[in-house]
């Protein structure tokens, strides 16, 4: 009988299947062909179709606890059912999340349209198995400690006959003569027939029992109360082998309970002090006492409640439930626990309460009623239910699902507000995924999704989140990025390109190679500009659609302006790398003159001529070179070119006395082998080290000053000079300044520009000049553009200048012509 055939009988069994509180399965031809919703939930799946038409061993670990192969054993169990008509056995199942649980399977043959199928019912044995394991683990401890505790240990065989008492005599309990081999109801235990019937029903069902309380009259005529706990025992095949448990003398507690009942003052103190609902009824359900909290339930005072029953305050249906619970507790002779919804009549509050009802006895041991205590567990239950119901993972890929993503995004937004750092969201949609599903099937589509998930995990940092929204949509959440928009955009773009490259690699789907691409939408976020967690998702989705419209297999930013910035930066970086390879950089020279207008040296300044864009401003490409690390090969090229020219000028009379100043970046200077690089360049080019001057910035002094001094001293010892560029704008620690082997201080053009207008600029320039003179250093002013500026600087004692007043930066040929004319 196929799954299609069984559908014709679905209506016949629908009510039976769905009404069962336990998982129910129908097996035909060694495959599951139908199940109820409880089975789907128990295994942690979302759709029944995922479980049908599969062999039972597919939903099991490879082997069962007894070591048998799951497939082989499943076939054997089904054969037994077909042979005997019914069979009960234990089975270990696997849930969707990979965890396992033990179940008792009751299987029987039923006829569907004259066709025999196997009807299976599962009962989760997790709690029982855990209890068995715990009891077995503690059994030795119980036996060893029984003489030191207030409990004793007992055991019974499968016919409920006592086989052992341990520690009984040491714990105020002497078993009656000839106890071994007898059942409990054959002893002098004083229980009513109803109590015995309830207890034997538990035993016959092989269920654990707790706090069974009963009195025994000893040979001395004294009545003693005992409380026993018992658990069923099963062998490795699941066969019931008896009970074992503990017993305790509770006579003192029973005496205290009786004292509390008979002492009105103590009882009133108890019920008034406890914050829960407390009440006392007689055996007929008539209220004898209650506390104010219970009065709220019926919006009545204690005096108006005493003497009445539940039927006087609530409808008959609810009163019947309360009365049934009372009778159950009194019949069992032990406290009973129920959970029930109660509505307060005084303010309408409705909550879930845990109610404990304890039978109450008088001094003679006769039942006088029941004591009830109810505690509001609404909040606790709501939290437990929420935790239980949360499905934070996508079952196919194991990635966080939308719910967990939203939760993490919420925390990320809050974190950006606290730490003033931004984040980014990348929405990834596979291109033409539907075509794959339609042509190769959903199983191949699932394989692709799993491989995509694995590749995305490999792309991100441990602190980032990769989630599956559903279908073929994935999200990457990047947190703790930069504070600067452009840097965040750069980081997000780098991640997007990394993802595209990873997803462009071929996929192996059941031995065949498949190619797939993805379109990515990117948005940046911070908590100050996002109203809710859905907003960045919507923005990323819009950007993703732009990527689709742009031809797919690409990424787009939500903000068009930022997209333009990112694109322009990418073009610039690509051009910069190409310029290094294509030798598009030029070295310009700006004259440095003395007070006699004689050219004493030059500063070598790098320029970039792009054949497509023309000259590119250094202010545009130098920061990018610093950020990308391209400043290292670029700086080495500048040093090589400047030293090569310095060596050529040495043979020209008009140029031989010139010094060449070369700017060195902090990243370049901080290289471990920087000194060797400079010395190697000097040796390779033949340049005179005494004519080379390296210009450093004050920002370099923030790093390891001892290392800075060591590198400068090593080069100084070979004749290389040093100028401190842009002096006065940065670190300027005189304590370190006097230790540096400098030759020159350079007054920053920012002070020179307004030196005639701003007294502060004039004062700073004067201070730099005076400081240089006191330390035996030369001073040079850059950015000198007018004769008035030059004259003012001369009046302050500065006699070396650089700026447009004398010459702008010039190509080599133009500078040499200028030098010869001068």
JSON list of C-alpha atoms in Angstrom, two decimals, residues 564-728:
[
{"chain": "A", "resi": 564, "resn": "UNK", "atom": "CA", "xyz": [29.18, 56.11, -5.41]},
{"chain": "A", "resi": 565, "resn": "UNK", "atom": "CA", "xyz": [31.82, 56.72, -2.74]},
{"chain": "A", "resi": 566, "resn": "UNK", "atom": "CA", "xyz": [32.63, 53.04, -2.46]},
{"chain": "A", "resi": 567, "resn": "UNK", "atom": "CA", "xyz": [32.76, 52.63, -6.23]},
{"chain": "A", "resi": 568, "resn": "UNK", "atom": "CA", "xyz": [35.00, 55.67, -6.62]},
{"chain": "A", "resi": 569, "resn": "UNK", "atom": "CA", "xyz": [37.33, 54.39, -3.93]},
{"chain": "A", "resi": 570, "resn": "UNK", "atom": "CA", "xyz": [37.47, 50.98, -5.57]},
{"chain": "A", "resi": 571, "resn": "UNK", "atom": "CA", "xyz": [38.31, 52.59, -8.92]},
{"chain": "A", "resi": 572, "resn": "UNK", "atom": "CA", "xyz": [40.97, 54.73, -7.27]},
{"chain": "A", "resi": 573, "resn": "UNK", "atom": "CA", "xyz": [42.53, 51.75, -5.47]},
{"chain": "A", "resi": 574, "resn": "UNK", "atom": "CA", "xyz": [42.52, 49.70, -8.65]},
{"chain": "A", "resi": 575, "resn": "UNK", "atom": "CA", "xyz": [44.10, 52.61, -10.52]},
{"chain": "A", "resi": 576, "resn": "UNK", "atom": "CA", "xyz": [46.70, 53.04, -7.81]},
{"chain": "A", "resi": 577, "resn": "UNK", "atom": "CA", "xyz": [47.76, 49.40, -8.09]},
{"chain": "A", "resi": 578, "resn": "UNK", "atom": "CA", "xyz": [47.87, 49.68, -11.86]},
{"chain": "A", "resi": 579, "resn": "UNK", "atom": "CA", "xyz": [49.94, 52.89, -11.62]},
{"chain": "A", "resi": 580, "resn": "UNK", "atom": "CA", "xyz": [52.65, 51.06, -9.67]},
{"chain": "A", "resi": 581, "resn": "UNK", "atom": "CA", "xyz": [52.86, 48.38, -12.33]},
{"chain": "A", "resi": 582, "resn": "UNK", "atom": "CA", "xyz": [52.59, 50.78, -15.29]},
{"chain": "A", "resi": 583, "resn": "UNK", "atom": "CA", "xyz": [55.12, 53.29, -13.83]},
{"chain": "A", "resi": 584, "resn": "UNK", "atom": "CA", "xyz": [52.66, 56.18, -13.90]},
{"chain": "A", "resi": 585, "resn": "UNK", "atom": "CA", "xyz": [54.24, 57.98, -10.93]},
{"chain": "A", "resi": 586, "resn": "UNK", "atom": "CA", "xyz": [56.48, 61.01, -11.39]},
{"chain": "A", "resi": 587, "resn": "UNK", "atom": "CA", "xyz": [58.84, 62.83, -9.05]},
{"chain": "A", "resi": 588, "resn": "UNK", "atom": "CA", "xyz": [58.52, 66.61, -8.87]},
{"chain": "A", "resi": 589, "resn": "UNK", "atom": "CA", "xyz": [61.04, 68.86, -7.15]},
{"chain": "A", "resi": 590, "resn": "UNK", "atom": "CA", "xyz": [60.38, 72.05, -5.15]},
{"chain": "A", "resi": 591, "resn": "UNK", "atom": "CA", "xyz": [63.28, 74.37, -4.48]},
{"chain": "A", "resi": 592, "resn": "UNK", "atom": "CA", "xyz": [64.52, 75.23, -0.99]},
{"chain": "A", "resi": 593, "resn": "UNK", "atom": "CA", "xyz": [66.36, 78.58, -0.86]},
{"chain": "A", "resi": 594, "resn": "UNK", "atom": "CA", "xyz": [68.40, 80.61, 1.61]},
{"chain": "A", "resi": 595, "resn": "UNK", "atom": "CA", "xyz": [68.19, 84.29, 2.47]},
{"chain": "A", "resi": 596, "resn": "UNK", "atom": "CA", "xyz": [70.31, 85.09, -0.62]},
{"chain": "A", "resi": 597, "resn": "UNK", "atom": "CA", "xyz": [67.73, 83.37, -2.88]},
{"chain": "A", "resi": 598, "resn": "UNK", "atom": "CA", "xyz": [70.25, 80.64, -3.61]},
{"chain": "A", "resi": 599, "resn": "UNK", "atom": "CA", "xyz": [68.80, 77.15, -4.13]},
{"chain": "A", "resi": 600, "resn": "UNK", "atom": "CA", "xyz": [70.35, 74.91, -1.50]},
{"chain": "A", "resi": 601, "resn": "UNK", "atom": "CA", "xyz": [68.19, 71.83, -1.92]},
{"chain": "A", "resi": 602, "resn": "UNK", "atom": "CA", "xyz": [64.88, 70.37, -3.03]},
{"chain": "A", "resi": 603, "resn": "UNK", "atom": "CA", "xyz": [62.02, 68.40, -1.63]},
{"chain": "A", "resi": 604, "resn": "UNK", "atom": "CA", "xyz": [61.07, 65.40, -3.76]},
{"chain": "A", "resi": 605, "resn": "UNK", "atom": "CA", "xyz": [57.28, 65.19, -4.14]},
{"chain": "A", "resi": 606, "resn": "UNK", "atom": "CA", "xyz": [55.47, 62.27, -5.76]},
{"chain": "A", "resi": 607, "resn": "UNK", "atom": "CA", "xyz": [52.87, 62.93, -8.46]},
{"chain": "A", "resi": 608, "resn": "UNK", "atom": "CA", "xyz": [50.53, 60.54, -10.28]},
{"chain": "A", "resi": 609, "resn": "UNK", "atom": "CA", "xyz": [49.62, 60.99, -13.90]},
{"chain": "A", "resi": 610, "resn": "UNK", "atom": "CA", "xyz": [46.68, 58.77, -14.87]},
{"chain": "A", "resi": 611, "resn": "UNK", "atom": "CA", "xyz": [46.34, 58.53, -18.68]},
{"chain": "A", "resi": 612, "resn": "UNK", "atom": "CA", "xyz": [42.52, 58.51, -18.29]},
{"chain": "A", "resi": 613, "resn": "UNK", "atom": "CA", "xyz": [42.06, 61.16, -15.60]},
{"chain": "A", "resi": 614, "resn": "UNK", "atom": "CA", "xyz": [45.18, 63.25, -15.90]},
{"chain": "A", "resi": 615, "resn": "UNK", "atom": "CA", "xyz": [47.03, 64.42, -12.78]},
{"chain": "A", "resi": 616, "resn": "UNK", "atom": "CA", "xyz": [45.60, 62.95, -9.55]},
{"chain": "A", "resi": 617, "resn": "UNK", "atom": "CA", "xyz": [45.95, 65.07, -6.42]},
{"chain": "A", "resi": 618, "resn": "UNK", "atom": "CA", "xyz": [48.31, 63.67, -3.75]},
{"chain": "A", "resi": 619, "resn": "UNK", "atom": "CA", "xyz": [45.63, 64.55, -1.18]},
{"chain": "A", "resi": 620, "resn": "UNK", "atom": "CA", "xyz": [43.41, 62.00, -2.92]},
{"chain": "A", "resi": 621, "resn": "UNK", "atom": "CA", "xyz": [45.74, 59.05, -3.40]},
{"chain": "A", "resi": 622, "resn": "UNK", "atom": "CA", "xyz": [48.31, 59.33, -0.55]},
{"chain": "A", "resi": 623, "resn": "UNK", "atom": "CA", "xyz": [45.76, 58.56, 2.26]},
{"chain": "A", "resi": 624, "resn": "UNK", "atom": "CA", "xyz": [44.47, 55.60, 0.24]},
{"chain": "A", "resi": 625, "resn": "UNK", "atom": "CA", "xyz": [48.00, 54.34, -0.28]},
{"chain": "A", "resi": 626, "resn": "UNK", "atom": "CA", "xyz": [48.58, 54.58, 3.49]},
{"chain": "A", "resi": 627, "resn": "UNK", "atom": "CA", "xyz": [45.36, 52.68, 4.24]},
{"chain": "A", "resi": 628, "resn": "UNK", "atom": "CA", "xyz": [45.92, 49.88, 1.72]},
{"chain": "A", "resi": 629, "resn": "UNK", "atom": "CA", "xyz": [49.64, 49.43, 2.42]},
{"chain": "A", "resi": 630, "resn": "UNK", "atom": "CA", "xyz": [50.58, 50.54, -1.10]},
{"chain": "A", "resi": 631, "resn": "UNK", "atom": "CA", "xyz": [52.57, 53.35, 0.54]},
{"chain": "A", "resi": 632, "resn": "UNK", "atom": "CA", "xyz": [55.38, 50.82, 1.08]},
{"chain": "A", "resi": 633, "resn": "UNK", "atom": "CA", "xyz": [56.19, 50.07, -2.58]},
{"chain": "A", "resi": 634, "resn": "UNK", "atom": "CA", "xyz": [55.35, 53.69, -3.49]},
{"chain": "A", "resi": 635, "resn": "UNK", "atom": "CA", "xyz": [57.67, 55.07, -0.80]},
{"chain": "A", "resi": 636, "resn": "UNK", "atom": "CA", "xyz": [60.48, 52.78, -1.90]},
{"chain": "A", "resi": 637, "resn": "UNK", "atom": "CA", "xyz": [60.04, 53.95, -5.49]},
{"chain": "A", "resi": 638, "resn": "UNK", "atom": "CA", "xyz": [60.29, 57.60, -4.35]},
{"chain": "A", "resi": 639, "resn": "UNK", "atom": "CA", "xyz": [63.45, 56.86, -2.36]},
{"chain": "A", "resi": 640, "resn": "UNK", "atom": "CA", "xyz": [65.03, 54.95, -5.27]},
{"chain": "A", "resi": 641, "resn": "UNK", "atom": "CA", "xyz": [64.19, 57.67, -7.79]},
{"chain": "A", "resi": 642, "resn": "UNK", "atom": "CA", "xyz": [65.38, 60.53, -5.52]},
{"chain": "A", "resi": 643, "resn": "UNK", "atom": "CA", "xyz": [68.70, 58.81, -4.73]},
{"chain": "A", "resi": 644, "resn": "UNK", "atom": "CA", "xyz": [69.27, 57.96, -8.37]},
{"chain": "A", "resi": 645, "resn": "UNK", "atom": "CA", "xyz": [68.80, 61.64, -9.28]},
{"chain": "A", "resi": 646, "resn": "UNK", "atom": "CA", "xyz": [71.01, 62.71, -6.37]},
{"chain": "A", "resi": 647, "resn": "UNK", "atom": "CA", "xyz": [73.81, 60.54, -7.73]},
{"chain": "A", "resi": 648, "resn": "UNK", "atom": "CA", "xyz": [73.40, 62.05, -11.22]},
{"chain": "A", "resi": 649, "resn": "UNK", "atom": "CA", "xyz": [73.53, 65.60, -9.88]},
{"chain": "A", "resi": 650, "resn": "UNK", "atom": "CA", "xyz": [76.79, 64.86, -8.09]},
{"chain": "A", "resi": 651, "resn": "UNK", "atom": "CA", "xyz": [78.58, 65.00, -11.45]},
{"chain": "A", "resi": 652, "resn": "UNK", "atom": "CA", "xyz": [77.04, 68.39, -12.39]},
{"chain": "A", "resi": 653, "resn": "UNK", "atom": "CA", "xyz": [78.77, 71.47, -11.07]},
{"chain": "A", "resi": 654, "resn": "UNK", "atom": "CA", "xyz": [75.60, 73.54, -10.71]},
{"chain": "A", "resi": 655, "resn": "UNK", "atom": "CA", "xyz": [73.70, 70.76, -8.94]},
{"chain": "A", "resi": 656, "resn": "UNK", "atom": "CA", "xyz": [76.32, 68.91, -6.91]},
{"chain": "A", "resi": 657, "resn": "UNK", "atom": "CA", "xyz": [75.76, 70.89, -3.69]},
{"chain": "A", "resi": 658, "resn": "UNK", "atom": "CA", "xyz": [72.00, 70.32, -3.55]},
{"chain": "A", "resi": 659, "resn": "UNK", "atom": "CA", "xyz": [70.37, 68.22, -0.84]},
{"chain": "A", "resi": 660, "resn": "UNK", "atom": "CA", "xyz": [67.28, 66.14, -1.57]},
{"chain": "A", "resi": 661, "resn": "UNK", "atom": "CA", "xyz": [64.56, 65.84, 1.10]},
{"chain": "A", "resi": 662, "resn": "UNK", "atom": "CA", "xyz": [62.36, 62.70, 0.90]},
{"chain": "A", "resi": 663, "resn": "UNK", "atom": "CA", "xyz": [59.17, 62.23, 2.92]},
{"chain": "A", "resi": 664, "resn": "UNK", "atom": "CA", "xyz": [58.96, 58.97, 4.88]},
{"chain": "A", "resi": 665, "resn": "UNK", "atom": "CA", "xyz": [55.59, 57.66, 6.09]},
{"chain": "A", "resi": 666, "resn": "UNK", "atom": "CA", "xyz": [55.13, 56.19, 9.56]},
{"chain": "A", "resi": 667, "resn": "UNK", "atom": "CA", "xyz": [54.25, 52.80, 8.07]},
{"chain": "A", "resi": 668, "resn": "UNK", "atom": "CA", "xyz": [57.41, 52.86, 5.99]},
{"chain": "A", "resi": 669, "resn": "UNK", "atom": "CA", "xyz": [59.64, 53.96, 8.90]},
{"chain": "A", "resi": 670, "resn": "UNK", "atom": "CA", "xyz": [58.18, 51.29, 11.23]},
{"chain": "A", "resi": 671, "resn": "UNK", "atom": "CA", "xyz": [59.34, 48.43, 9.03]},
{"chain": "A", "resi": 672, "resn": "UNK", "atom": "CA", "xyz": [61.90, 46.33, 10.87]},
{"chain": "A", "resi": 673, "resn": "UNK", "atom": "CA", "xyz": [64.41, 46.55, 8.01]},
{"chain": "A", "resi": 674, "resn": "UNK", "atom": "CA", "xyz": [63.87, 50.25, 7.22]},
{"chain": "A", "resi": 675, "resn": "UNK", "atom": "CA", "xyz": [67.52, 51.15, 7.96]},
{"chain": "A", "resi": 676, "resn": "UNK", "atom": "CA", "xyz": [68.75, 48.35, 5.71]},
{"chain": "A", "resi": 677, "resn": "UNK", "atom": "CA", "xyz": [66.40, 49.48, 2.93]},
{"chain": "A", "resi": 678, "resn": "UNK", "atom": "CA", "xyz": [67.79, 53.04, 3.01]},
{"chain": "A", "resi": 679, "resn": "UNK", "atom": "CA", "xyz": [71.41, 51.94, 3.15]},
{"chain": "A", "resi": 680, "resn": "UNK", "atom": "CA", "xyz": [70.85, 49.42, 0.35]},
{"chain": "A", "resi": 681, "resn": "UNK", "atom": "CA", "xyz": [69.28, 52.15, -1.81]},
{"chain": "A", "resi": 682, "resn": "UNK", "atom": "CA", "xyz": [72.20, 54.50, -1.20]},
{"chain": "A", "resi": 683, "resn": "UNK", "atom": "CA", "xyz": [74.67, 51.76, -2.07]},
{"chain": "A", "resi": 684, "resn": "UNK", "atom": "CA", "xyz": [72.76, 50.64, -5.16]},
{"chain": "A", "resi": 685, "resn": "UNK", "atom": "CA", "xyz": [72.34, 54.16, -6.58]},
{"chain": "A", "resi": 686, "resn": "UNK", "atom": "CA", "xyz": [75.71, 55.58, -5.48]},
{"chain": "A", "resi": 687, "resn": "UNK", "atom": "CA", "xyz": [74.05, 58.62, -3.86]},
{"chain": "A", "resi": 688, "resn": "UNK", "atom": "CA", "xyz": [75.95, 60.61, -1.26]},
{"chain": "A", "resi": 689, "resn": "UNK", "atom": "CA", "xyz": [74.22, 59.98, 2.09]},
{"chain": "A", "resi": 690, "resn": "UNK", "atom": "CA", "xyz": [75.29, 63.43, 3.29]},
{"chain": "A", "resi": 691, "resn": "UNK", "atom": "CA", "xyz": [73.09, 64.97, 0.56]},
{"chain": "A", "resi": 692, "resn": "UNK", "atom": "CA", "xyz": [69.99, 62.89, 1.52]},
{"chain": "A", "resi": 693, "resn": "UNK", "atom": "CA", "xyz": [67.57, 64.31, 4.06]},
{"chain": "A", "resi": 694, "resn": "UNK", "atom": "CA", "xyz": [64.64, 62.21, 5.34]},
{"chain": "A", "resi": 695, "resn": "UNK", "atom": "CA", "xyz": [61.59, 64.18, 6.44]},
{"chain": "A", "resi": 696, "resn": "UNK", "atom": "CA", "xyz": [59.71, 62.60, 9.37]},
{"chain": "A", "resi": 697, "resn": "UNK", "atom": "CA", "xyz": [56.42, 63.70, 10.90]},
{"chain": "A", "resi": 698, "resn": "UNK", "atom": "CA", "xyz": [55.72, 64.22, 14.59]},
{"chain": "A", "resi": 699, "resn": "UNK", "atom": "CA", "xyz": [53.15, 61.37, 14.58]},
{"chain": "A", "resi": 700, "resn": "UNK", "atom": "CA", "xyz": [56.06, 58.90, 14.36]},
{"chain": "A", "resi": 701, "resn": "UNK", "atom": "CA", "xyz": [57.20, 59.95, 17.82]},
{"chain": "A", "resi": 702, "resn": "UNK", "atom": "CA", "xyz": [54.04, 58.53, 19.39]},
{"chain": "A", "resi": 703, "resn": "UNK", "atom": "CA", "xyz": [55.31, 54.98, 18.78]},
{"chain": "A", "resi": 704, "resn": "UNK", "atom": "CA", "xyz": [58.34, 53.38, 20.44]},
{"chain": "A", "resi": 705, "resn": "UNK", "atom": "CA", "xyz": [60.63, 56.40, 20.84]},
{"chain": "A", "resi": 706, "resn": "UNK", "atom": "CA", "xyz": [63.65, 54.25, 21.65]},
{"chain": "A", "resi": 707, "resn": "UNK", "atom": "CA", "xyz": [63.27, 52.37, 18.37]},
{"chain": "A", "resi": 708, "resn": "UNK", "atom": "CA", "xyz": [62.84, 55.68, 16.50]},
{"chain": "A", "resi": 709, "resn": "UNK", "atom": "CA", "xyz": [66.03, 57.06, 18.01]},
{"chain": "A", "resi": 710, "resn": "UNK", "atom": "CA", "xyz": [67.91, 53.84, 17.25]},
{"chain": "A", "resi": 711, "resn": "UNK", "atom": "CA", "xyz": [66.93, 53.86, 13.56]},
{"chain": "A", "resi": 712, "resn": "UNK", "atom": "CA", "xyz": [67.67, 57.56, 13.16]},
{"chain": "A", "resi": 713, "resn": "UNK", "atom": "CA", "xyz": [71.05, 57.22, 14.87]},
{"chain": "A", "resi": 714, "resn": "UNK", "atom": "CA", "xyz": [72.02, 54.28, 12.66]},
{"chain": "A", "resi": 715, "resn": "UNK", "atom": "CA", "xyz": [71.33, 56.30, 9.52]},
{"chain": "A", "resi": 716, "resn": "UNK", "atom": "CA", "xyz": [72.77, 59.49, 11.02]},
{"chain": "A", "resi": 717, "resn": "UNK", "atom": "CA", "xyz": [76.01, 57.61, 11.57]},
{"chain": "A", "resi": 718, "resn": "UNK", "atom": "CA", "xyz": [76.17, 56.96, 7.83]},
{"chain": "A", "resi": 719, "resn": "UNK", "atom": "CA", "xyz": [75.66, 60.65, 7.02]},
{"chain": "A", "resi": 720, "resn": "UNK", "atom": "CA", "xyz": [71.89, 60.75, 6.36]},
{"chain": "A", "resi": 721, "resn": "UNK", "atom": "CA", "xyz": [70.21, 63.94, 7.61]},
{"chain": "A", "resi": 722, "resn": "UNK", "atom": "CA", "xyz": [66.75, 64.33, 9.24]},
{"chain": "A", "resi": 723, "resn": "UNK", "atom": "CA", "xyz": [64.18, 67.09, 9.12]},
{"chain": "A", "resi": 724, "resn": "UNK", "atom": "CA", "xyz": [61.10, 67.12, 11.38]},
{"chain": "A", "resi": 725, "resn": "UNK", "atom": "CA", "xyz": [58.24, 68.00, 9.03]},
{"chain": "A", "resi": 726, "resn": "UNK", "atom": "CA", "xyz": [55.12, 70.00, 9.98]},
{"chain": "A", "resi": 727, "resn": "UNK", "atom": "CA", "xyz": [56.66, 70.88, 13.32]},
{"chain": "A", "resi": 728, "resn": "UNK", "atom": "CA", "xyz": [54.24, 72.34, 15.84]}
]
